[in-house]
PDB file of C-alpha atoms in Angstrom:
ATOM      1  CA  MET A  30       3.138   4.277 -41.629  1.00 56.00           C
ATOM      2  CA  ARG A  31      -1.031   4.571 -40.842  1.00 65.00           C
ATOM      3  CA  PRO A  32      -1.734   8.256 -38.724  1.00 70.00           C
ATOM      4  CA  GLY A  33      -2.108   7.765 -35.571  1.00 74.00           C
ATOM      5  CA  ASN A  34      -5.426   8.243 -34.606  1.00 82.00           C
ATOM      6  CA  LEU A  35      -7.224   5.319 -36.055  1.00 82.00           C
ATOM      7  CA  ILE A  36      -8.672   2.698 -34.431  1.00 84.00           C
ATOM      8  CA  GLU A  37      -8.537  -0.959 -35.775  1.00 79.00           C
ATOM      9  CA  LEU A  38     -10.918  -3.040 -34.584  1.00 82.00           C
ATOM     10  CA  THR A  39      -9.740  -6.171 -35.587  1.00 82.00           C
ATOM     11  CA  GLY A  40     -12.029  -9.796 -34.864  1.00 80.00           C
ATOM     12  CA  LEU A  41     -15.536  -8.667 -35.490  1.00 83.00           C
ATOM     13  CA  SER A  42     -16.843  -9.692 -38.298  1.00 77.00           C
ATOM     14  CA  ALA A  43     -17.045  -7.982 -42.149  1.00 78.00           C
ATOM     15  CA  ASP A  44     -20.866  -7.628 -41.881  1.00 84.00           C
ATOM     16  CA  TRP A  45     -22.646  -5.320 -39.320  1.00 84.00           C
ATOM     17  CA  GLU A  46     -21.784  -5.068 -35.875  1.00 84.00           C
ATOM     18  CA  GLU A  47     -23.547  -3.681 -33.027  1.00 88.00           C
ATOM     19  CA  ILE A  48     -22.575  -0.525 -31.570  1.00 90.00           C
ATOM     20  CA  ASP A  49     -21.706  -2.017 -28.019  1.00 90.00           C
ATOM     21  CA  THR A  50     -19.721  -4.801 -29.770  1.00 88.00           C
ATOM     22  CA  MET A  51     -17.306  -1.804 -31.559  1.00 91.00           C
ATOM     23  CA  MET A  52     -16.650  -0.277 -28.285  1.00 94.00           C
ATOM     24  CA  LEU A  53     -15.566  -2.658 -26.413  1.00 94.00           C
ATOM     25  CA  TYR A  54     -13.536  -4.172 -29.522  1.00 93.00           C
ATOM     26  CA  ALA A  55     -11.754  -0.396 -29.728  1.00 94.00           C
ATOM     27  CA  CYS A  56     -11.035   0.515 -26.400  1.00 96.00           C
ATOM     28  CA  PHE A  57      -8.987  -2.802 -25.948  1.00 96.00           C
ATOM     29  CA  ASN A  58      -7.867  -2.823 -29.752  1.00 94.00           C
ATOM     30  CA  LEU A  59      -6.939   0.214 -28.639  1.00 95.00           C
ATOM     31  CA  LEU A  60      -4.479  -1.491 -25.345  1.00 97.00           C
ATOM     32  CA  GLU A  61      -3.358  -4.432 -27.164  1.00 96.00           C
ATOM     33  CA  ARG A  62      -2.078  -1.017 -29.371  1.00 94.00           C
ATOM     34  CA  PHE A  63      -0.738   0.430 -26.312  1.00 96.00           C
ATOM     35  CA  VAL A  64       0.520  -2.368 -25.070  1.00 97.00           C
ATOM     36  CA  GLN A  65       2.585  -3.901 -28.361  1.00 95.00           C
ATOM     37  CA  GLU A  66       3.814  -0.340 -29.127  1.00 93.00           C
ATOM     38  CA  GLU A  67       4.143   1.909 -25.928  1.00 95.00           C
ATOM     39  CA  MET A  68       4.621  -0.134 -23.078  1.00 96.00           C
ATOM     40  CA  HIS A  69       7.926  -0.334 -22.780  1.00 96.00           C
ATOM     41  CA  LEU A  70       8.560   2.861 -23.266  1.00 95.00           C
ATOM     42  CA  THR A  71       7.177   3.392 -18.824  1.00 94.00           C
ATOM     43  CA  ASP A  72       9.357   2.611 -16.249  1.00 94.00           C
ATOM     44  CA  TRP A  73       6.723   0.401 -15.074  1.00 96.00           C
ATOM     45  CA  GLU A  74       8.542  -0.610 -11.537  1.00 95.00           C
ATOM     46  CA  ILE A  75       9.304   3.216 -10.482  1.00 95.00           C
ATOM     47  CA  SER A  76       6.443   2.630  -7.579  1.00 96.00           C
ATOM     48  CA  ALA A  77       3.538   0.439  -6.528  1.00 97.00           C
ATOM     49  CA  ARG A  78       1.534   2.731  -7.717  1.00 96.00           C
ATOM     50  CA  GLN A  79       2.411   1.773 -11.431  1.00 96.00           C
ATOM     51  CA  GLN A  80       3.203  -1.754  -9.982  1.00 97.00           C
ATOM     52  CA  GLN A  81      -0.194  -2.165  -9.871  1.00 98.00           C
ATOM     53  CA  ILE A  82      -1.266  -0.571 -13.040  1.00 98.00           C
ATOM     54  CA  LYS A  83       1.327  -2.635 -15.285  1.00 98.00           C
ATOM     55  CA  LYS A  84      -0.637  -5.809 -13.181  1.00 98.00           C
ATOM     56  CA  GLU A  85      -3.625  -4.502 -14.511  1.00 98.00           C
ATOM     57  CA  ILE A  86      -2.243  -4.090 -18.252  1.00 98.00           C
ATOM     58  CA  ASP A  87      -1.599  -7.351 -17.933  1.00 98.00           C
ATOM     59  CA  ASP A  88      -4.505  -8.731 -16.109  1.00 98.00           C
ATOM     60  CA  LEU A  89      -6.432  -7.029 -18.602  1.00 98.00           C
ATOM     61  CA  SER A  90      -4.270  -7.760 -22.239  1.00 98.00           C
ATOM     62  CA  ALA A  91      -4.585 -11.755 -21.164  1.00 98.00           C
ATOM     63  CA  TRP A  92      -8.487 -11.623 -20.312  1.00 97.00           C
ATOM     64  CA  TRP A  93      -8.947 -10.219 -23.418  1.00 96.00           C
ATOM     65  CA  ASN A  94      -6.477 -12.720 -25.219  1.00 94.00           C
ATOM     66  CA  GLN A  95      -8.939 -15.266 -23.635  1.00 93.00           C
ATOM     67  CA  ARG A  96     -12.179 -13.569 -24.625  1.00 91.00           C
ATOM     68  CA  LYS A  97     -11.190 -12.907 -28.787  1.00 85.00           C
ATOM     69  CA  LEU A  98      -9.650 -16.999 -28.417  1.00 83.00           C
ATOM     70  CA  ALA A  99     -12.830 -18.700 -26.953  1.00 78.00           C
ATOM     71  CA  HIS A 100     -15.609 -16.720 -29.496  1.00 65.00           C
ATOM     72  CA  GLN A 101     -17.870 -16.368 -26.726  1.00 62.00           C
ATOM     73  CA  ASP A 102     -21.638 -15.672 -27.646  1.00 66.00           C
ATOM     74  CA  LEU A 103     -21.607 -11.813 -27.657  1.00 66.00           C
ATOM     75  CA  GLU A 104     -25.616 -12.067 -26.544  1.00 72.00           C
ATOM     76  CA  ASP A 105     -25.003 -14.522 -23.588  1.00 83.00           C
ATOM     77  CA  GLU A 106     -26.430 -12.120 -20.788  1.00 87.00           C
ATOM     78  CA  GLU A 107     -23.445 -13.168 -18.506  1.00 89.00           C
ATOM     79  CA  GLN A 108     -20.856 -12.859 -20.221  1.00 89.00           C
ATOM     80  CA  GLN A 109     -22.080  -8.827 -21.082  1.00 90.00           C
ATOM     81  CA  GLN A 110     -21.462  -8.379 -17.259  1.00 93.00           C
ATOM     82  CA  GLU A 111     -18.212  -9.878 -17.708  1.00 94.00           C
ATOM     83  CA  ASP A 112     -16.916  -7.479 -21.041  1.00 94.00           C
ATOM     84  CA  THR A 113     -18.806  -4.481 -18.557  1.00 96.00           C
ATOM     85  CA  GLU A 114     -16.688  -5.726 -15.683  1.00 98.00           C
ATOM     86  CA  MET A 115     -13.526  -5.737 -17.531  1.00 98.00           C
ATOM     87  CA  LEU A 116     -14.577  -2.156 -19.476  1.00 98.00           C
ATOM     88  CA  LEU A 117     -14.634  -0.564 -16.604  1.00 98.00           C
ATOM     89  CA  ARG A 118     -11.851  -1.246 -15.601  1.00 98.00           C
ATOM     90  CA  LEU A 119     -10.054  -1.251 -18.706  1.00 98.00           C
ATOM     91  CA  ILE A 120     -11.403   2.570 -18.284  1.00 98.00           C
ATOM     92  CA  GLN A 121      -9.710   3.232 -15.243  1.00 98.00           C
ATOM     93  CA  ILE A 122      -6.551   2.997 -15.934  1.00 98.00           C
ATOM     94  CA  ARG A 123      -7.149   4.723 -19.287  1.00 97.00           C
ATOM     95  CA  THR A 124      -4.383   8.226 -17.983  1.00 96.00           C
ATOM     96  CA  TYR A 125      -1.956   5.994 -17.826  1.00 96.00           C
ATOM     97  CA  LEU A 126      -1.709   4.308 -21.034  1.00 95.00           C
ATOM     98  CA  TRP A 127       0.650   6.648 -22.298  1.00 89.00           C
ATOM     99  CA  SER A 128       4.343   6.692 -22.975  1.00 74.00           C
TER     100      SER A 128
END
């Protein structure tokens, strides 16, 4: 059993990564972990707000999965802006990521 307080930064190079890249991956890897391990424990139909949050989680997860597969250039300014926008959306719902 792995400790619950470790963050696996899957998808990154084993070499050097900048802090901003590690932050993006850490946050979205935590979202992935929530979706895989805890999301099913919440009643997402209990209210309209819960349904909105579930949709946002689904949208963010889908974006992240596509983002990882595309291997977009992390140096591209447009990509950095999109990454920041999505990271901000994730931060806005962080208090709902518990079971």
